[in-house]
mmCIF file with all atom_site columns, C-alpha atoms and ligand atoms in Angstrom:
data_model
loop_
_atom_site.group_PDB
_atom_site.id
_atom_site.type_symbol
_atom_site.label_atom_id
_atom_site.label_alt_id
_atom_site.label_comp_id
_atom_site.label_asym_id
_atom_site.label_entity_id
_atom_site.label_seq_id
_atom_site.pdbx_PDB_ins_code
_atom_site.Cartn_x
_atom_site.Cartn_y
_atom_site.Cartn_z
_atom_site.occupancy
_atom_site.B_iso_or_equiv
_atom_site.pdbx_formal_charge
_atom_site.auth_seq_id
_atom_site.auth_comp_id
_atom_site.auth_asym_id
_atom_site.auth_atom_id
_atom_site.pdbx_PDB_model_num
ATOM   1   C  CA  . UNK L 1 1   ? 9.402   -17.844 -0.142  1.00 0.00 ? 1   UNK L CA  1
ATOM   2   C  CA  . UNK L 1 2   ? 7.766   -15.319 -2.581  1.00 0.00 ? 2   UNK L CA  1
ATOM   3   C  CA  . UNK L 1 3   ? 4.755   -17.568 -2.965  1.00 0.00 ? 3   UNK L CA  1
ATOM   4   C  CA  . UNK L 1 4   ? 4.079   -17.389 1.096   1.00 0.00 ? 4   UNK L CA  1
ATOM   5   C  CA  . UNK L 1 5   ? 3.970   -13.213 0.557   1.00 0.00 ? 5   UNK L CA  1
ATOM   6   C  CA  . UNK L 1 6   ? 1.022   -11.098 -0.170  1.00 0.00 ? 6   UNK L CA  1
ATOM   7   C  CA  . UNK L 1 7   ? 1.571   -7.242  -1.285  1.00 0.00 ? 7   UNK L CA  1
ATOM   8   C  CA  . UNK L 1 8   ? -0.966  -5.644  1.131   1.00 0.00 ? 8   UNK L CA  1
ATOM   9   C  CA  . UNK L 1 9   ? 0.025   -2.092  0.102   1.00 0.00 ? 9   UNK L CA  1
ATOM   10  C  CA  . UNK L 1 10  ? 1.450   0.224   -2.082  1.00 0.00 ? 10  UNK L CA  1
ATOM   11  C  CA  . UNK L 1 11  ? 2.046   3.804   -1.756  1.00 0.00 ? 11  UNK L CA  1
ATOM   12  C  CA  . UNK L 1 12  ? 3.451   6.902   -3.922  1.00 0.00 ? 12  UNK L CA  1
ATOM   13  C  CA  . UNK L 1 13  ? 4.845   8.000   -1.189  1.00 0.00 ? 13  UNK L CA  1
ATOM   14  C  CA  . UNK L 1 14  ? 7.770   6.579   0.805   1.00 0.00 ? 14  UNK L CA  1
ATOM   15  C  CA  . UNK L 1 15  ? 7.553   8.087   3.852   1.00 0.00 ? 15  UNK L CA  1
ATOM   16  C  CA  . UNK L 1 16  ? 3.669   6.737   3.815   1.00 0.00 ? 16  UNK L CA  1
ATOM   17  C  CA  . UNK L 1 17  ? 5.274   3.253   3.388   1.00 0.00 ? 17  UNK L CA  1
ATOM   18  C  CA  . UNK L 1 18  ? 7.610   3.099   5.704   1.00 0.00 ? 18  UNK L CA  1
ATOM   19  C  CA  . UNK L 1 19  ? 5.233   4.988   8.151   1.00 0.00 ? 19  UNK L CA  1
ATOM   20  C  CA  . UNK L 1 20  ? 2.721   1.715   7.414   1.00 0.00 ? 20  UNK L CA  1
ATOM   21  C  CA  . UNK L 1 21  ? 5.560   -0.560  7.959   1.00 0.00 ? 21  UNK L CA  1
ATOM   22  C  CA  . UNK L 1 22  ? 6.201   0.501   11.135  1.00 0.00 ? 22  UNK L CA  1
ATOM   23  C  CA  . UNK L 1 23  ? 2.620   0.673   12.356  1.00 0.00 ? 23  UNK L CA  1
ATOM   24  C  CA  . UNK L 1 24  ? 2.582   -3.320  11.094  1.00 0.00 ? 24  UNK L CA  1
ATOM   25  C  CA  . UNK L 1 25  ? 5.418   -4.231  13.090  1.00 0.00 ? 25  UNK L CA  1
ATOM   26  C  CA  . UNK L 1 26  ? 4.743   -2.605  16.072  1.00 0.00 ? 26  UNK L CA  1
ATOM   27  C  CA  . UNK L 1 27  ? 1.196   -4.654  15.875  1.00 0.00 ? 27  UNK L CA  1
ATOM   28  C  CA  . UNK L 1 28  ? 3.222   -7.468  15.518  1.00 0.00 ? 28  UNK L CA  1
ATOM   29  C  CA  . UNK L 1 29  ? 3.225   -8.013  11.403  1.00 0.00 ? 29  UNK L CA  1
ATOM   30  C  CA  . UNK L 1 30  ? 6.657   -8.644  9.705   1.00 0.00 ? 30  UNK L CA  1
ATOM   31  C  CA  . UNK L 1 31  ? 7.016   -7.021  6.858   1.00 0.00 ? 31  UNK L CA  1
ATOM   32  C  CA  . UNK L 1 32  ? 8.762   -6.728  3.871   1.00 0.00 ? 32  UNK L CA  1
ATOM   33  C  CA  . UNK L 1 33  ? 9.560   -3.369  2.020   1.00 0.00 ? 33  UNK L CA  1
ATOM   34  C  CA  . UNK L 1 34  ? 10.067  -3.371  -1.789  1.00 0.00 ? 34  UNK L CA  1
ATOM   35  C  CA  . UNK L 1 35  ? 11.136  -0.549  -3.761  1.00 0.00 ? 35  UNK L CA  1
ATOM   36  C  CA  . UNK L 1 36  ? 11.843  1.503   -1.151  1.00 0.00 ? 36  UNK L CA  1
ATOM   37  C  CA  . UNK L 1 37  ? 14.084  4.901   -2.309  1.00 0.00 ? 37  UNK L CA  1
ATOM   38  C  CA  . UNK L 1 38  ? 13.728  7.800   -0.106  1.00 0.00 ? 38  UNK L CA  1
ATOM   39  C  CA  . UNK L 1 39  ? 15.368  11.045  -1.782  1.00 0.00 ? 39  UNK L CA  1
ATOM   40  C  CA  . UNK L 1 40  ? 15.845  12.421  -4.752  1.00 0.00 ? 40  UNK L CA  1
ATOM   41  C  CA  . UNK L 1 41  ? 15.416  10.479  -8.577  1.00 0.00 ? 41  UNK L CA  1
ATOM   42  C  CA  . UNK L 1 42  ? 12.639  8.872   -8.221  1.00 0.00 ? 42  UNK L CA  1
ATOM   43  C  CA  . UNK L 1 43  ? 10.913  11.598  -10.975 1.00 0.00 ? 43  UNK L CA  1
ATOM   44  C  CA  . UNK L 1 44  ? 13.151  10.363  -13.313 1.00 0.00 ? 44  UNK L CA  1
ATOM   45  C  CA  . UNK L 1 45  ? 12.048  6.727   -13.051 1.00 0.00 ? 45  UNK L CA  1
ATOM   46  C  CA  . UNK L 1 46  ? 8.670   5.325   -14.327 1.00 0.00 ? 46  UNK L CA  1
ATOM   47  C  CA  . UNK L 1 47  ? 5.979   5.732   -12.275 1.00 0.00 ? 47  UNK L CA  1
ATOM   48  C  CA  . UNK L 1 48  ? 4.004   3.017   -10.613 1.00 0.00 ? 48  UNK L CA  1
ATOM   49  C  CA  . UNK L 1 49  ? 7.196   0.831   -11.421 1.00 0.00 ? 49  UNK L CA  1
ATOM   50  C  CA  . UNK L 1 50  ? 9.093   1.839   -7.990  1.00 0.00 ? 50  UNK L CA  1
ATOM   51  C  CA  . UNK L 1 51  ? 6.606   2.686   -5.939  1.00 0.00 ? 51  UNK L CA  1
ATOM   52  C  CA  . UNK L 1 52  ? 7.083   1.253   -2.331  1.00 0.00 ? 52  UNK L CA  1
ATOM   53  C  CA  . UNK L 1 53  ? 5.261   -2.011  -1.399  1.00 0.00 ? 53  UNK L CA  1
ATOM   54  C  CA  . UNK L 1 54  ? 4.518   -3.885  1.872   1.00 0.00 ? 54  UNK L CA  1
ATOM   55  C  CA  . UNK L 1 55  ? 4.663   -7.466  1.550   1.00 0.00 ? 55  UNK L CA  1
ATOM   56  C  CA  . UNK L 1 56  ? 3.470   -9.282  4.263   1.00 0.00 ? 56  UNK L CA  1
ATOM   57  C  CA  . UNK L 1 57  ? 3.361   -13.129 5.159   1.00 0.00 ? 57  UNK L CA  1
ATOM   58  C  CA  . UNK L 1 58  ? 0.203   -14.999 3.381   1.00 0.00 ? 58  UNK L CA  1
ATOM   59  C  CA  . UNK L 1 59  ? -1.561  -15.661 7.075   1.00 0.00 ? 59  UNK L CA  1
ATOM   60  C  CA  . UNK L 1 60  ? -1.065  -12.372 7.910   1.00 0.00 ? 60  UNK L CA  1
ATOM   61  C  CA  . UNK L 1 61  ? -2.196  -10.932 5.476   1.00 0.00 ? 61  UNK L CA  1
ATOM   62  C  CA  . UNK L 1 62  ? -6.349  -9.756  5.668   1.00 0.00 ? 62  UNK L CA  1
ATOM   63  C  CA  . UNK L 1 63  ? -4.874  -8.866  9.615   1.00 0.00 ? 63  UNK L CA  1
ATOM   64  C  CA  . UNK L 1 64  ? -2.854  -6.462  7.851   1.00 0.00 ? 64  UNK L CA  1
ATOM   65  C  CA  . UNK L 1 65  ? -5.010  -4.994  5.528   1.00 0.00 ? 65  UNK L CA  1
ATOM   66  C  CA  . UNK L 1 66  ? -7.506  -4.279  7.852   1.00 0.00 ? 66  UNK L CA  1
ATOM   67  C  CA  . UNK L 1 67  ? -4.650  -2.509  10.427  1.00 0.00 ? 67  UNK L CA  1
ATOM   68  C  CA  . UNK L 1 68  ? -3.429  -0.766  7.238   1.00 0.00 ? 68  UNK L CA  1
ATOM   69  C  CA  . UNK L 1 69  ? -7.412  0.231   6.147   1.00 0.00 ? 69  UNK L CA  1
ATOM   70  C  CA  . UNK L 1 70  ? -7.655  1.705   9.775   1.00 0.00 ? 70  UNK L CA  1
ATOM   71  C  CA  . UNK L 1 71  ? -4.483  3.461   10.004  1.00 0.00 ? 71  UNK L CA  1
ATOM   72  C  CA  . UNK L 1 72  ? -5.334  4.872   6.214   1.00 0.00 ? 72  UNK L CA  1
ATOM   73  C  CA  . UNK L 1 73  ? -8.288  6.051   7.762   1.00 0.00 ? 73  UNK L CA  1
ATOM   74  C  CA  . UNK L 1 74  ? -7.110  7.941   10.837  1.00 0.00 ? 74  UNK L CA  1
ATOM   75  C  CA  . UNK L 1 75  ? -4.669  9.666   8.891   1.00 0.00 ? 75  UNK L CA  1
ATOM   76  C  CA  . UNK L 1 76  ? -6.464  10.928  5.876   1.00 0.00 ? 76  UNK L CA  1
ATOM   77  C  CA  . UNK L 1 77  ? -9.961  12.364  6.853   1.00 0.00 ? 77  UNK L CA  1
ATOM   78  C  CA  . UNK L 1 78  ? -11.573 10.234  3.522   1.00 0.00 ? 78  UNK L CA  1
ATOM   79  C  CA  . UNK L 1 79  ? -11.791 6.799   4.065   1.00 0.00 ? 79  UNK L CA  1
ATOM   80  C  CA  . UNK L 1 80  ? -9.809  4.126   2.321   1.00 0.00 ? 80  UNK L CA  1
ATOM   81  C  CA  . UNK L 1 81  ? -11.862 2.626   -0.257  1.00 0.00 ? 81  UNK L CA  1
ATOM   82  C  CA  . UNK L 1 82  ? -11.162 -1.194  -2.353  1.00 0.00 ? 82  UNK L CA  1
ATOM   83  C  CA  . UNK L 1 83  ? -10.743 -0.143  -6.401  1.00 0.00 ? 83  UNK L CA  1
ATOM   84  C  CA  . UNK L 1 84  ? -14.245 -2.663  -7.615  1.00 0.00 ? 84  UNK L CA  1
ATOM   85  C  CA  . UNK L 1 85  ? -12.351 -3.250  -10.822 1.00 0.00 ? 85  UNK L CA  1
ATOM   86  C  CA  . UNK L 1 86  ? -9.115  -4.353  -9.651  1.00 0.00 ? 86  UNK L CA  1
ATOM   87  C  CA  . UNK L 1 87  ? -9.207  -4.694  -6.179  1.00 0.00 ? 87  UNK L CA  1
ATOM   88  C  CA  . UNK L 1 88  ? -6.148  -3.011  -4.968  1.00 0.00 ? 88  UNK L CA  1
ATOM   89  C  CA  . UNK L 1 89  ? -6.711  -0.864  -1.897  1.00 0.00 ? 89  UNK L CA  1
ATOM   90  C  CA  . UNK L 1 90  ? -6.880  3.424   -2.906  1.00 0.00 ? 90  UNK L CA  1
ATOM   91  C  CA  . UNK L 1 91  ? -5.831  5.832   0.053   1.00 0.00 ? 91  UNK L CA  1
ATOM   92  C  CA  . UNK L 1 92  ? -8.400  8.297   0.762   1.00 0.00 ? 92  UNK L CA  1
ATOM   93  C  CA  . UNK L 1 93  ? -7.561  11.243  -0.570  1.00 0.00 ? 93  UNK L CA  1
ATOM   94  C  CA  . UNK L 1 94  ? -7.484  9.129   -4.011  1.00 0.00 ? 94  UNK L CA  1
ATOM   95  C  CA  . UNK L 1 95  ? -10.519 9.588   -5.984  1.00 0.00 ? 95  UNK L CA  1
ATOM   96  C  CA  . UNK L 1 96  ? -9.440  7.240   -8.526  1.00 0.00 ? 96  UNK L CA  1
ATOM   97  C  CA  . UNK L 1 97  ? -7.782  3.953   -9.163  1.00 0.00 ? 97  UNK L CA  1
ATOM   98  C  CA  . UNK L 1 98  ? -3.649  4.836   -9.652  1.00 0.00 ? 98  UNK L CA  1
ATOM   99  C  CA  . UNK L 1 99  ? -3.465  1.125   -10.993 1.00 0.00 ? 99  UNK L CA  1
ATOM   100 C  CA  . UNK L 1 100 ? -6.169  0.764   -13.340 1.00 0.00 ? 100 UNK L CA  1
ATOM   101 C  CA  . UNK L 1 101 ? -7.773  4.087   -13.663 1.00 0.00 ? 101 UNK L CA  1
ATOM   102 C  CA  . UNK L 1 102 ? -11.145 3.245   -12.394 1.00 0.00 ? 102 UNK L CA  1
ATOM   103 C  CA  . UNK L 1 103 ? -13.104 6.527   -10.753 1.00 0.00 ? 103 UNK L CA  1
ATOM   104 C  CA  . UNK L 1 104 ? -16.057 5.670   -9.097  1.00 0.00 ? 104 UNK L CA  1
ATOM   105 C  CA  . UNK L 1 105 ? -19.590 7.692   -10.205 1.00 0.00 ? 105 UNK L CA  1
HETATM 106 ZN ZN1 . LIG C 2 .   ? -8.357  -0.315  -9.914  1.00 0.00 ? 201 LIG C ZN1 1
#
């Protein structure tokens, strides 16, 4: 049911993704990965249009934002930071929004 799924992440980066995937299901979390092209072509295609996602069951989902906010953490030495305009979760090494352009002062 798409209703009963929350995105909890998105990534530029497939190997991130699928790197977060596995950290959810190994803590438990099914998952769902959308978009998901590893390899070569995906220059040629729009961006933000086919970048991976993580969908995640509705009940699960603030457990898995907080295991993906902590694993964003340990792996980038800035911490993940929550986009004030939109809302959408920006890795670390971000320093602004890649959804709605937002850069904080
Ligand atoms: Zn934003």
């Amino acid at each position: 049911m798409i209703s009963m799924m929350k995105r909890v992440y998105t990534s530029a980066t497939p190997m991130m993704a699928g790197f977060i995937r596995d950290v959810l299901e190994n803590a438990g979390i099914r998952c769902t990965l959308k978009n998901y092209f590893l390899g070569s072509g995906a220059g040629d295609l729009p961006i933000n249009e086919t970048w991976p996602e993580i969908w995640v069951n509705a009940k699960d989902e603030s457990c898995a934002l907080a295991i993906i906010r902590l694993t964003l953490e340990t792996q980038a030495n800035a911490p993940a930071w929550t986009c004030p305009q939109c809302k959408e979760l920006i890795e670390g090494q971000f320093h602004s929004c890649w959804k709605c352009g937002y850069t904080p002062q």
